Amino acid sequence: MSVRNYYISILSFLLALLFGINNVLSKPEEYKTYIVHLDHSLKPSSFLTHETWHQTILKSLSKPVHGKEMLLYSYNHVMNGFSARLTPSQVSKLKKSPAHIATHEEKIGKLFTTHSPQFMGLRHSSGLWNASSYGEGVIIGMIDSGVWPESESFNEKGMPPIPTRWKGKCQNSTTNPFPCNRKLIGAQVFIKGIQAADESDSPDDSPRDFLGHGTHTSSTAAGNHVPGASQFGYANGVARGIAPGAHVAMYKVSSGGFIAESDVLAAMDQAIADGVDIMSLSLGFDHVPYFQDVIAIASLSAIEKGIFVVCSAGNDGAPNTTFNSAPWITTVGAGTLDRSFIATVTLGNDLTLEGQSKFPDRVLVVDTLLYYGKVFGKVVMCDNNGSNTIFEQVRELARVEALAGILIADETLYNIDELEIPSLILPSSSGALIRKYAIEAADDASVKIMRFVLTSFGTKPAPQVAFFSSRGPDPVNPNILKPDIIAPGVEVLAAIPPIVSVEQFGNYDLGSDYAFLSGTSMSAPHVAGVAALLKAVHPEWSPAAIRSALMTTAYTVDNNGTTLTNQFTSLSGTPLDYGAGHINPNKAMDPGLIYDIDWQGYVDFLCGLGYNDTEMKAILRQSKWSCTQEGTDINYPSFVAMFSADSPNVKNFTRVLTNVGDDQSVYQLITETSQGMTIKVEPTTLTFTSKYQKQKFAASVQMNGKAPPVAYGYVKWIDQNNHIVASPVVVLNS
């Protein structure tokens, strides 16, 4: 290489390097949303409000990009701090402030996408509905996707006046009027965070629900009596929420199915300020430690103020997938109902068979030839060889213009929605009878009649643990059994916005005011409604007392008299699937004893997790606290013992029970164990002489010999009046 070329190459390199550096220097930093925790004891007295202090802090960092506001929300109750749009360099500068505690980048989460009151034993003439006046005077705050106020579920007819303690409001849209009333007493919007994350400038200032999620969760928790909701032959044409006498307030945090941490924090912050009694969330974020979990942080603040918080466990269906699992949150899985949607077929030989179908039209298929194969204009029977789904088979039958379909499948989880032609699903045992008839009758084989839009009650087994319901052990803290309980969450009738399609019918989208929906997003509002009823009967009960009553009175035996089973496998479940069991509202009204937990109990639990000062400040919203015990044992209504090869094979627990039943009560201990498991409790008798008296007991769980991966049993206290206070005990061996 010549000297000239050498210098030219060096010059080119330097120019390229300079150009690259210039590009790096000139490229603007990206703005993202951050959640910022501050020590509010360091707020200068010159600032009258926390918000003005927060705004001043942000202004000191630099001017916001494109003139946009940096501050999204300033929080007053759920945490000490704010959420804002910041660059990495601004965050670095902010962290140098003496008042700074912790900062993390916002995460995006998701929504967890009737006959049920009767199934749970609620009756008009007696029990919890009657005693609670249907939840009169209780306010349920729903953190969700909005609500459709015109739905009959939110009709104010027969509702009492709005409680004078209510401080909320009804946020009217600039373009979309939103009426509130004595039933739906408040509705507000919190979507600045998700709008910022999407970089969307389109305003959505209406609390109205355009997804359907918030409307159906709200109607499930506290919808009013609604005549005429008779889709699929619903019993007596009636839909009703669990607490029809309670008031509802909606806090909209989603406009497109996704949610942002800053918005959920703001909604929960406002719900606390407004004065709700119950808070229900059917949504969640990725698994993180409690001190980074915005729902856990906000819920702890709500619990401190006596607000009962209930959350969906999630719809992931597999072990180690439970969401919203902090011990101050009541975490709910989903179970099935004893109801099926059916159709019937009567063959030419007068044999009548019943199968599953959700074909949405009350058509009659009369005097039609039956063909075991595919042919135009006939009722066609199709075997299932496993290579095609029910939906695909029906679509093919519609393509060849079959009149109706009879589909053979033993799998109970097939999707029977969106059937394009009249079709029903039969088990292989029924299919064999039809096949035999079709072969023997040959060309004369016929269907006399097929009937659709029928409902069958008393389906067995029920309840089952829904196949999609998230299960334990909990991925964040397996020492706490989650879910706590299960409640109806499969094919629950609930209100939806009329603009949302229920399903497709041929080339058409079907609309309705009601639809059957599934998910832990449906089961959590059931528990919110029951909690409202219990709050009305026992206004002095703490959130932990309500959860304890729900858990210790739950049942674990289905209507076949066997242990609750897994909907997918039909095998017996365990407390990792269903927690303490299926909710039993009337029993929960009079539990006899409760496992109560006060604020210090939660502080001690967090101390036992080994969090440092920064992490404790973030979750407690306090700069000072005291730890009064070692370990993470907490006065919970369930027990989890974890063992490994190098750990002791005994786990010790201490519990305190509070008498909320008869003044004079004597409780005797009963324990139930599985293979290789021993439970010892001292004392074995608890004697109470007055209401609210407390008694302590110690329990130890031991595994003997070669232990299975999971074992479980129960600690039960039974008194002379047949109160049964049951707690599941789970052993995890690794």
XYZ file of C-alpha atoms in Angstrom:
734
model
C 0.000 0.000 0.000
C 1.342 3.440 -0.904
C 1.846 6.143 1.735
C -0.883 8.206 0.042
C -3.413 5.362 0.159
C -2.446 4.621 3.754
C -3.252 8.167 4.863
C -6.449 8.159 2.849
C -7.601 4.966 4.627
C -6.723 6.441 8.040
C -8.641 9.625 7.214
C -11.637 7.613 6.039
C -11.633 5.614 9.266
C -11.493 8.764 11.393
C -14.310 10.385 9.428
C -16.452 7.254 9.785
C -15.715 7.119 13.516
C -16.559 10.791 13.930
C -19.760 10.332 11.942
C -20.746 7.370 14.130
C -20.047 9.239 17.340
C -22.046 12.197 16.058
C -24.981 9.908 15.292
C -24.834 8.402 18.773
C -24.642 11.821 20.370
C -27.441 13.264 18.303
C -29.828 10.319 18.647
C -32.474 11.257 21.230
C -32.978 8.968 24.199
C -36.163 6.932 24.278
C -38.823 7.917 26.778
C -40.360 5.080 28.790
C -42.742 4.911 31.727
C -41.184 4.348 35.141
C -42.728 3.708 38.564
C -40.838 5.787 41.151
C -40.938 5.175 44.929
C -40.041 8.119 47.172
C -39.532 8.676 50.882
C -42.347 11.108 51.518
C -41.000 11.996 54.938
C -38.429 14.040 53.000
C -41.028 16.171 51.197
C -40.236 19.847 51.854
C -42.972 21.577 53.842
C -43.189 24.292 51.188
C -45.104 21.871 48.950
C -48.773 21.673 49.906
C -49.365 18.424 48.023
C -47.284 15.435 46.987
C -48.225 16.064 43.360
C -46.682 19.554 43.289
C -43.517 18.104 44.810
C -43.458 15.371 42.161
C -43.932 17.910 39.370
C -41.059 20.008 40.698
C -38.779 16.975 40.831
C -39.585 16.155 37.217
C -39.090 19.735 36.026
C -35.641 19.709 37.586
C -34.613 16.784 35.371
C -35.203 18.429 31.969
C -37.963 19.553 29.677
C -40.299 16.813 28.449
C -39.912 15.688 24.846
C -42.336 17.059 22.254
C -44.005 19.109 24.963
C -45.699 16.037 26.446
C -46.339 15.894 30.154
C -43.807 13.749 31.970
C -45.996 13.028 34.997
C -48.682 10.398 34.420
C -49.961 9.867 37.955
C -49.136 10.990 41.459
C -50.103 8.329 44.027
C -51.475 9.095 47.495
C -52.568 5.743 48.958
C -51.224 2.685 47.139
C -47.599 3.835 47.303
C -45.458 6.895 47.963
C -44.362 8.141 44.584
C -45.419 8.666 41.003
C -45.274 7.323 37.450
C -43.724 9.374 34.669
C -42.256 9.290 31.166
C -38.483 9.463 31.560
C -35.253 8.779 29.697
C -32.514 6.538 31.141
C -30.326 9.582 31.871
C -33.198 11.271 33.699
C -33.712 8.123 35.765
C -30.014 8.118 36.653
C -30.266 11.735 37.785
C -33.435 11.014 39.745
C -31.784 8.155 41.630
C -29.296 10.630 43.126
C -32.098 12.377 45.035
C -32.041 11.692 48.812
C -35.790 11.040 48.641
C -35.441 8.311 46.003
C -36.122 4.739 47.197
C -36.623 2.599 44.090
C -37.496 2.854 40.400
C -38.488 0.235 37.855
C -39.577 0.360 34.240
C -43.287 -0.192 33.796
C -44.489 -3.623 32.709
C -47.497 -4.383 30.523
C -50.022 -7.009 31.671
C -53.255 -8.528 30.438
C -56.884 -9.049 31.334
C -57.803 -12.574 32.380
C -60.143 -13.501 29.923
C -76.458 -16.894 35.919
C -77.259 -20.238 37.375
C -74.126 -19.849 39.470
C -75.873 -18.231 42.503
C -78.201 -21.215 42.789
C -75.311 -23.646 42.285
C -73.516 -22.000 45.208
C -76.603 -22.462 47.399
C -77.840 -18.868 47.504
C -81.608 -18.752 48.121
C -84.067 -15.883 48.545
C -85.837 -17.215 51.611
C -82.872 -18.040 53.849
C -79.112 -17.996 54.209
C -76.610 -15.339 53.177
C -78.745 -13.523 50.583
C -81.536 -13.033 53.105
C -79.268 -12.119 56.043
C -77.232 -9.611 54.032
C -80.167 -7.978 52.217
C -78.339 -8.980 49.026
C -75.266 -6.925 50.009
C -77.118 -3.657 50.562
C -74.861 -0.692 51.330
C -71.614 -2.384 50.242
C -69.537 -0.831 47.428
C -67.603 -3.070 45.020
C -64.819 -1.439 43.011
C -64.053 -3.214 39.723
C -60.624 -2.620 38.154
C -61.253 -3.653 34.561
C -61.999 -2.567 30.980
C -64.998 -0.329 31.668
C -68.713 -1.025 31.794
C -71.814 -0.702 29.600
C -74.092 1.436 31.800
C -77.274 0.813 29.800
C -77.167 -2.913 30.546
C -80.171 -4.064 32.556
C -77.720 -5.595 35.028
C -77.054 -2.048 36.234
C -80.665 -0.918 36.466
C -81.148 1.069 39.672
C -84.698 -0.153 40.271
C -85.074 -1.207 43.894
C -81.596 0.011 44.857
C -81.137 1.958 48.105
C -79.614 5.454 48.135
C -75.903 5.841 47.469
C -73.966 5.658 50.769
C -73.107 9.125 52.058
C -69.482 8.062 52.606
C -69.029 7.608 48.839
C -66.525 10.089 47.391
C -66.308 8.797 43.810
C -67.619 10.311 40.619
C -69.051 9.452 37.232
C -66.630 10.586 34.520
C -68.538 11.744 31.467
C -66.841 11.488 28.099
C -66.561 14.543 25.891
C -68.162 12.609 23.032
C -69.929 9.689 24.700
C -72.412 10.403 27.535
C -72.125 7.997 30.450
C -75.047 7.728 32.895
C -74.479 6.567 36.471
C -77.241 5.775 38.967
C -77.850 4.219 42.386
C -76.545 0.854 41.138
C -73.566 1.966 39.049
C -72.442 4.782 41.333
C -69.094 5.645 39.793
C -66.949 5.198 36.694
C -63.516 6.658 35.933
C -60.782 6.147 33.350
C -57.078 5.441 33.944
C -55.328 4.655 30.660
C -52.548 7.253 30.384
C -49.914 4.566 30.846
C -51.176 2.196 28.163
C -51.683 5.114 25.782
C -48.110 6.229 26.384
C -46.818 2.695 25.854
C -48.685 2.459 22.551
C -47.627 5.987 21.615
C -51.247 6.597 20.749
C -52.713 10.077 20.654
C -56.290 8.844 20.243
C -58.315 9.919 23.288
C -60.436 7.367 25.099
C -61.895 9.295 27.977
C -65.072 7.235 28.315
C -65.541 4.607 31.045
C -67.659 2.718 28.515
C -66.618 -0.888 27.872
C -65.861 -1.676 24.227
C -64.269 -5.071 25.001
C -66.954 -6.721 27.119
C -64.582 -7.848 29.890
C -65.439 -5.234 32.516
C -69.181 -5.402 31.865
C -69.381 -9.144 32.429
C -67.147 -9.137 35.526
C -69.227 -6.330 37.075
C -72.549 -7.977 36.299
C -71.292 -11.260 37.784
C -70.242 -9.621 41.041
C -73.296 -7.454 41.625
C -75.659 -7.362 38.634
C -79.337 -6.825 39.305
C -82.178 -9.238 38.602
C -82.664 -9.193 34.831
C -85.760 -10.716 33.228
C -85.480 -11.954 29.671
C -81.855 -13.119 29.664
C -82.887 -16.445 28.193
C -80.172 -17.306 25.681
C -79.582 -21.081 25.599
C -82.659 -21.791 27.701
C -81.272 -20.205 30.852
C -83.370 -21.257 33.837
C -86.520 -19.138 34.137
C -84.946 -16.568 31.802
C -83.203 -14.898 34.748
C -79.662 -13.609 35.227
C -78.458 -12.237 38.534
C -75.199 -11.133 40.086
C -73.998 -12.550 43.383
C -74.642 -9.354 45.389
C -77.573 -7.652 43.594
C -78.065 -5.191 46.451
C -74.494 -3.899 46.368
C -73.314 -0.784 44.544
C -70.733 -0.956 41.738
C -67.952 1.452 40.772
C -65.870 0.867 37.632
C -62.232 1.936 37.234
C -61.313 1.477 33.591
C -57.675 0.507 33.003
C -57.791 -1.103 29.556
C -58.950 0.046 26.154
C -57.440 -2.725 24.058
C -57.036 -5.805 26.205
C -53.669 -4.844 27.687
C -52.959 -3.007 30.928
C -50.138 -0.850 32.291
C -48.830 -0.855 35.852
C -49.131 2.920 36.213
C -52.833 2.802 35.277
C -53.689 -0.067 37.638
C -51.901 1.718 40.483
C -53.838 4.913 39.737
C -57.161 3.074 39.600
C -56.561 1.279 42.895
C -55.343 4.529 44.442
C -58.578 6.249 43.438
C -60.746 3.337 44.571
C -59.228 3.583 48.045
C -59.838 7.346 48.118
C -63.430 6.916 46.902
C -64.355 4.540 49.709
C -64.914 1.105 48.154
C -65.359 -1.890 50.473
C -64.382 -4.612 48.013
C -61.847 -4.433 45.181
C -61.973 -6.980 42.341
C -59.263 -7.443 39.699
C -59.447 -9.968 36.855
C -56.038 -9.104 35.404
C -52.364 -9.588 36.119
C -48.708 -8.925 35.339
C -45.658 -11.183 35.067
C -44.409 -12.889 38.221
C -42.062 -10.686 40.260
C -41.203 -10.362 43.975
C -43.837 -8.638 46.081
C -41.829 -5.401 46.364
C -41.997 -5.032 42.545
C -45.574 -6.296 42.157
C -47.814 -3.244 41.806
C -50.998 -5.210 42.557
C -49.423 -6.670 45.705
C -48.179 -3.234 46.802
C -51.493 -1.478 46.171
C -53.497 -4.330 47.705
C -51.498 -4.175 50.924
C -52.413 -0.515 51.238
C -56.072 -1.381 50.604
C -55.975 -4.174 53.189
C -54.520 -1.767 55.745
C -57.643 0.357 55.239
C -59.994 -2.610 55.640
C -60.719 -3.168 51.925
C -61.107 -6.800 50.825
C -59.099 -7.458 47.635
C -59.911 -10.418 45.383
C -57.982 -11.327 42.230
C -58.086 -13.920 39.479
C -55.506 -16.696 39.779
C -54.943 -16.667 36.013
C -55.847 -18.864 33.062
C -52.561 -20.637 32.351
C -53.854 -24.025 33.533
C -50.499 -25.565 34.447
C -48.695 -26.046 37.780
C -46.639 -23.118 39.109
C -48.668 -20.526 37.213
C -50.791 -18.734 39.829
C -50.898 -14.931 39.648
C -51.782 -12.335 42.292
C -50.621 -14.563 45.123
C -49.602 -12.245 47.959
C -51.046 -13.568 51.246
C -53.155 -10.441 51.758
C -54.930 -11.030 48.421
C -57.707 -13.604 48.060
C -56.710 -15.539 44.938
C -59.437 -17.379 43.035
C -59.320 -20.289 40.616
C -62.180 -21.483 38.419
C -64.574 -24.408 38.647
C -67.366 -25.781 36.489
C -71.114 -25.652 37.095
C -73.627 -28.493 37.105
C -75.145 -27.173 33.873
C -74.780 -28.330 30.279
C -75.978 -26.912 26.986
C -77.490 -29.726 24.994
C -79.405 -30.852 21.948
C -81.336 -34.073 21.375
C -81.740 -36.334 18.378
C -84.520 -38.892 17.913
C -83.797 -41.512 15.269
C -86.234 -43.307 13.024
C -86.344 -46.209 15.501
C -87.473 -43.783 18.268
C -84.126 -43.935 20.068
C -83.509 -40.500 21.628
C -79.986 -39.417 22.501
C -78.717 -36.302 24.279
C -75.472 -34.538 23.377
C -73.606 -31.274 23.817
C -74.410 -28.301 21.607
C -74.321 -24.516 21.724
C -75.941 -24.017 18.345
C -77.680 -20.693 19.048
C -80.958 -21.106 17.152
C -84.063 -23.032 18.212
C -84.316 -24.864 14.909
C -86.048 -28.217 14.489
C -84.599 -30.766 12.083
C -87.550 -33.033 11.242
C -87.924 -36.231 9.179
C -84.557 -36.078 7.463
C -82.460 -38.904 6.073
C -79.456 -39.957 8.135
C -76.201 -40.682 6.370
C -73.026 -42.158 7.859
C -70.669 -40.259 5.590
C -71.002 -36.922 3.760
C -73.938 -36.003 1.562
C -75.874 -32.909 0.569
C -79.076 -32.055 2.478
C -78.956 -34.855 5.051
C -78.102 -35.254 8.722
C -74.528 -36.511 8.669
C -72.761 -38.504 11.363
C -68.985 -37.983 11.670
C -66.532 -40.072 13.668
C -63.611 -38.257 15.250
C -60.263 -39.769 14.311
C -58.328 -37.137 16.229
C -56.996 -35.370 13.143
C -59.789 -32.791 12.929
C -61.390 -30.625 15.578
C -65.133 -30.417 16.097
C -65.065 -26.928 14.619
C -63.261 -28.158 11.481
C -65.726 -31.004 11.029
C -68.719 -28.691 11.295
C -67.137 -26.239 8.868
C -66.642 -29.077 6.359
C -70.249 -30.220 6.778
C -71.388 -26.672 6.120
C -69.196 -26.511 3.010
C -70.814 -29.649 1.501
C -74.241 -28.313 2.528
C -75.207 -30.995 5.001
C -78.425 -30.113 6.801
C -77.148 -31.002 10.277
C -74.319 -32.868 11.998
C -73.947 -35.577 14.628
C -70.335 -35.577 15.822
C -68.760 -38.322 17.906
C -66.187 -37.324 20.544
C -65.476 -38.472 24.103
C -63.292 -35.459 24.860
C -65.428 -33.055 26.914
C -63.284 -29.976 26.275
C -64.017 -29.612 22.572
C -65.068 -26.108 21.578
C -68.773 -26.266 20.797
C -69.125 -22.553 20.076
C -69.650 -21.064 16.623
C -71.367 -24.067 15.062
C -72.233 -23.062 11.478
C -74.986 -25.672 11.046
C -77.207 -27.438 13.596
C -74.882 -29.944 15.272
C -74.536 -31.890 18.495
C -71.668 -33.843 20.022
C -72.266 -37.360 21.357
C -69.972 -39.784 23.179
C -68.713 -42.879 21.371
C -71.179 -45.087 23.259
C -74.085 -43.170 21.709
C -72.265 -43.066 18.384
C -72.141 -46.860 18.346
C -75.932 -47.022 18.681
C -76.460 -44.596 15.815
C -73.927 -46.398 13.647
C -75.663 -49.734 14.302
C -79.030 -48.232 13.421
C -77.693 -46.549 10.269
C -76.160 -49.791 8.998
C -79.241 -51.894 9.735
C -81.728 -49.376 8.317
C -79.507 -48.592 5.320
C -81.271 -46.206 2.931
C -84.241 -45.895 5.297
C -82.156 -44.549 8.184
C -83.615 -41.233 9.271
C -83.785 -38.620 11.975
C -87.281 -37.940 13.248
C -86.356 -34.747 15.064
C -83.405 -32.773 16.414
C -83.976 -30.099 19.038
C -81.547 -27.317 20.017
C -81.089 -24.569 22.619
C -81.810 -26.805 25.585
C -80.299 -26.664 29.075
C -79.655 -29.561 31.428
C -79.005 -29.177 35.149
C -77.484 -31.671 37.543
C -74.523 -32.461 35.293
C -72.047 -34.771 37.008
C -69.376 -34.497 38.187
C -69.620 -30.884 39.313
C -67.854 -28.821 40.213
C -64.610 -29.749 38.517
C -61.459 -27.641 38.503
C -61.497 -25.853 35.129
C -58.802 -27.059 32.774
C -57.542 -23.482 32.251
C -57.438 -22.484 35.940
C -53.898 -21.636 37.083
C -52.508 -24.008 39.685
C -49.923 -24.027 42.464
C -47.325 -24.280 43.821
C -47.062 -20.530 43.602
C -44.046 -19.425 41.500
C -43.289 -16.392 43.691
C -43.670 -17.971 47.121
C -44.575 -21.693 47.236
C -44.817 -21.490 51.044
C -48.260 -19.893 50.627
C -50.943 -22.166 49.151
C -52.546 -20.594 46.082
C -55.194 -20.414 44.740
C -57.071 -19.870 48.004
C -60.379 -21.174 46.667
C -62.240 -21.837 43.429
C -65.600 -20.463 42.323
C -67.811 -20.812 39.210
C -65.801 -19.739 36.170
C -66.951 -21.917 33.253
C -69.845 -20.895 30.982
C -71.126 -18.201 33.355
C -73.978 -16.035 32.091
C -73.012 -12.367 32.260
C -73.855 -9.037 30.676
C -71.850 -7.813 27.682
C -71.996 -4.669 25.542
C -74.450 -5.136 22.657
C -71.739 -4.001 20.221
C -69.569 -7.025 21.066
C -70.117 -10.151 18.976
C -71.211 -13.178 21.009
C -70.225 -15.628 18.258
C -70.345 -16.140 14.519
C -73.348 -17.798 12.932
C -72.609 -18.579 9.313
C -71.564 -15.288 7.751
C -73.081 -13.234 10.561
C -71.892 -11.953 13.925
C -74.468 -12.596 16.634
C -75.098 -9.868 19.194
C -76.735 -10.163 22.600
C -76.987 -8.384 25.925
C -75.731 -11.543 27.656
C -73.280 -14.314 26.904
C -71.791 -17.400 28.513
C -68.162 -16.704 29.386
C -65.338 -18.654 30.994
C -62.159 -17.762 32.870
C -60.883 -16.926 36.309
C -62.056 -13.442 35.289
C -65.536 -14.859 35.981
C -64.715 -16.713 39.213
C -63.059 -13.757 40.994
C -66.200 -11.538 40.709
C -68.232 -14.385 42.244
C -66.002 -14.178 45.313
C -66.154 -10.367 45.285
C -69.940 -10.644 45.372
C -69.913 -13.165 48.225
C -67.430 -10.978 50.123
C -69.876 -8.079 49.749
C -72.633 -10.226 51.267
C -70.386 -11.236 54.165
C -69.327 -7.603 54.676
C -72.984 -6.621 54.945
C -73.628 -9.284 57.602
C -70.305 -8.847 59.445
C -69.126 -5.242 58.903
C -66.591 -5.667 61.728
C -64.709 -8.493 59.958
C -61.256 -7.733 58.563
C -60.304 -8.753 54.998
C -58.345 -11.689 56.468
C -61.391 -12.758 58.480
C -63.547 -12.788 55.341
C -60.963 -14.834 53.442
C -60.647 -17.258 56.361
C -64.416 -17.771 56.482
C -64.475 -18.476 52.749
C -61.572 -20.929 52.941
C -62.372 -22.904 56.077
C -65.974 -23.554 54.979
C -65.188 -24.445 51.346
C -66.030 -27.953 50.166
C -63.818 -30.468 48.360
C -66.384 -33.137 47.402
C -68.382 -32.979 44.149
C -71.984 -34.021 43.455
C -70.782 -37.581 42.854
C -69.516 -37.728 46.421
C -65.855 -37.853 45.377
C -62.908 -35.455 45.659
C -63.032 -32.556 43.188
C -61.574 -33.654 39.864
C -59.547 -32.071 37.089
C -61.790 -31.141 34.142
C -59.083 -32.108 31.654
C -58.014 -35.495 33.064
C -61.067 -36.397 35.210
C -58.529 -37.465 37.866
C -58.808 -36.395 41.492
C -57.396 -32.953 42.153
C -55.387 -31.683 45.118
C -55.273 -28.398 47.063
C -52.671 -27.237 44.522
C -55.569 -27.220 42.032
C -58.442 -25.938 44.158
C -56.855 -24.451 47.298
C -59.188 -24.888 50.274
C -61.985 -25.993 47.937
C -65.081 -24.595 46.228
C -66.730 -21.543 47.760
C -69.759 -22.223 49.993
C -71.369 -18.829 50.765
C -74.011 -19.830 53.304
C -71.501 -21.780 55.395
C -69.060 -18.841 55.232
C -71.627 -16.643 56.984
C -71.146 -18.711 60.151
C -67.639 -20.238 60.103
C -67.341 -20.676 63.875
C -63.641 -19.761 64.010
C -61.413 -17.564 61.861
C -57.698 -17.195 61.214
C -57.277 -13.404 61.424
C -54.175 -11.450 60.343
C -53.399 -7.874 61.363
C -50.975 -5.405 59.784
C -48.053 -6.548 61.934
C -48.632 -10.105 60.785
C -48.011 -9.086 57.181
C -44.980 -6.990 58.184
C -43.464 -9.998 59.981
C -44.132 -12.176 56.941
C -42.266 -9.707 54.707
C -39.431 -9.437 57.234
C -39.029 -13.206 57.041
C -38.521 -13.056 53.269
C -35.189 -11.325 53.798
C -36.020 -8.136 51.908
C -33.548 -5.274 52.372
C -34.508 -1.803 53.605
C -35.122 -0.446 50.109
C -37.411 -3.331 49.216
C -39.311 -3.110 52.513
C -39.836 0.632 52.092
C -41.214 0.085 48.593
C -43.898 -2.353 49.678
C -44.736 -0.962 53.151
C -44.724 2.732 52.101
C -43.058 3.408 55.460
C -39.533 4.360 56.481
C -39.751 2.561 59.843
C -41.159 -0.819 60.889
C -40.471 -3.530 63.418
C -39.990 -7.272 62.920
C -41.347 -9.286 65.845
C -40.710 -12.860 64.694
C -38.322 -14.959 62.645
C -39.357 -16.854 59.516
C -42.337 -16.452 57.209
C -44.992 -18.322 59.189
C -48.210 -16.332 59.034
C -51.650 -16.961 60.533
C -52.974 -18.325 57.237
C -55.948 -20.737 56.895
C -53.747 -23.255 55.045
C -50.353 -24.883 55.578
C -47.480 -25.643 53.187
C -44.450 -27.673 54.268
C -41.502 -27.803 51.874
C -38.824 -30.461 52.255
C -35.629 -31.236 50.383
C -33.078 -34.025 50.673
C -30.841 -31.989 52.966
C -33.536 -30.307 55.077
C -35.173 -31.503 58.313
C -38.222 -33.684 57.692
C -40.370 -31.755 60.176
C -41.990 -28.331 59.676
C -43.522 -26.474 62.628
C -46.384 -23.972 62.511
C -48.202 -21.732 64.991
C -51.756 -20.551 64.491
C -54.278 -18.440 66.403
C -58.021 -18.982 66.026
C -60.638 -16.353 66.928
C -64.108 -17.399 68.002
C -66.816 -15.688 65.921
C -69.492 -18.271 66.735
C -71.237 -19.239 69.947
C -69.898 -17.851 73.224
C -69.539 -21.318 74.698
C -67.808 -23.600 72.225
C -65.535 -26.608 72.444
C -63.650 -27.683 69.335
C -62.082 -31.102 68.876
C -59.244 -31.801 66.459
C -59.445 -34.161 63.494
C -56.500 -34.649 61.133
C -56.460 -36.329 57.742
C -53.218 -37.433 56.087
C -51.949 -39.181 52.968
C -49.132 -41.681 52.479
C -46.033 -41.101 54.605
C -47.411 -37.952 56.218
C -47.908 -37.257 59.929
C -49.649 -34.199 61.414
C -49.359 -33.474 65.145
C -51.308 -30.679 66.834
C -51.189 -29.383 70.426
C -53.597 -28.927 72.083
C -56.198 -31.211 70.528
C -59.101 -29.408 72.205
C -59.868 -25.678 72.034
C -62.354 -24.283 74.567
C -63.926 -20.856 74.072
C -66.018 -19.061 76.699
C -66.751 -15.816 74.852
C -67.076 -14.383 71.388
C -63.848 -12.996 69.844
C -61.752 -14.982 72.341
C -58.490 -16.240 70.819
C -56.803 -19.614 71.236
C -53.380 -20.680 69.965
C -52.281 -24.083 68.709
C -49.046 -25.532 67.382
C -48.874 -27.954 64.472
C -46.036 -30.013 63.046
C -45.932 -31.807 59.708
C -43.542 -34.711 59.188
C -42.785 -36.935 56.198
C -41.667 -40.489 56.871
C -39.728 -42.756 54.536
C -39.673 -42.199 50.790
C -42.068 -39.324 50.205
C -44.032 -38.586 47.026
C -43.475 -35.203 45.326
C -46.794 -33.920 46.668
C -48.773 -35.079 49.685
C -51.690 -33.415 51.386
C -54.022 -33.665 54.339
C -56.263 -31.529 56.552
C -56.436 -29.982 59.993
C -60.077 -29.741 61.047
C -61.661 -28.296 64.179
C -65.237 -29.446 64.904
C -67.516 -28.155 67.678
C -70.757 -29.354 69.261
C -72.808 -27.334 66.749
C -71.204 -28.975 63.707
C -69.001 -26.061 62.766
C -66.168 -27.561 60.719
C -63.126 -25.308 60.413
C -61.007 -27.052 57.763
C -57.507 -26.140 56.598
C -55.596 -27.950 53.839
C -52.033 -29.072 54.546
C -49.753 -29.519 51.513
C -46.304 -31.138 51.556
C -43.879 -30.441 48.688
C -40.865 -32.740 48.436
C -37.932 -31.926 46.174
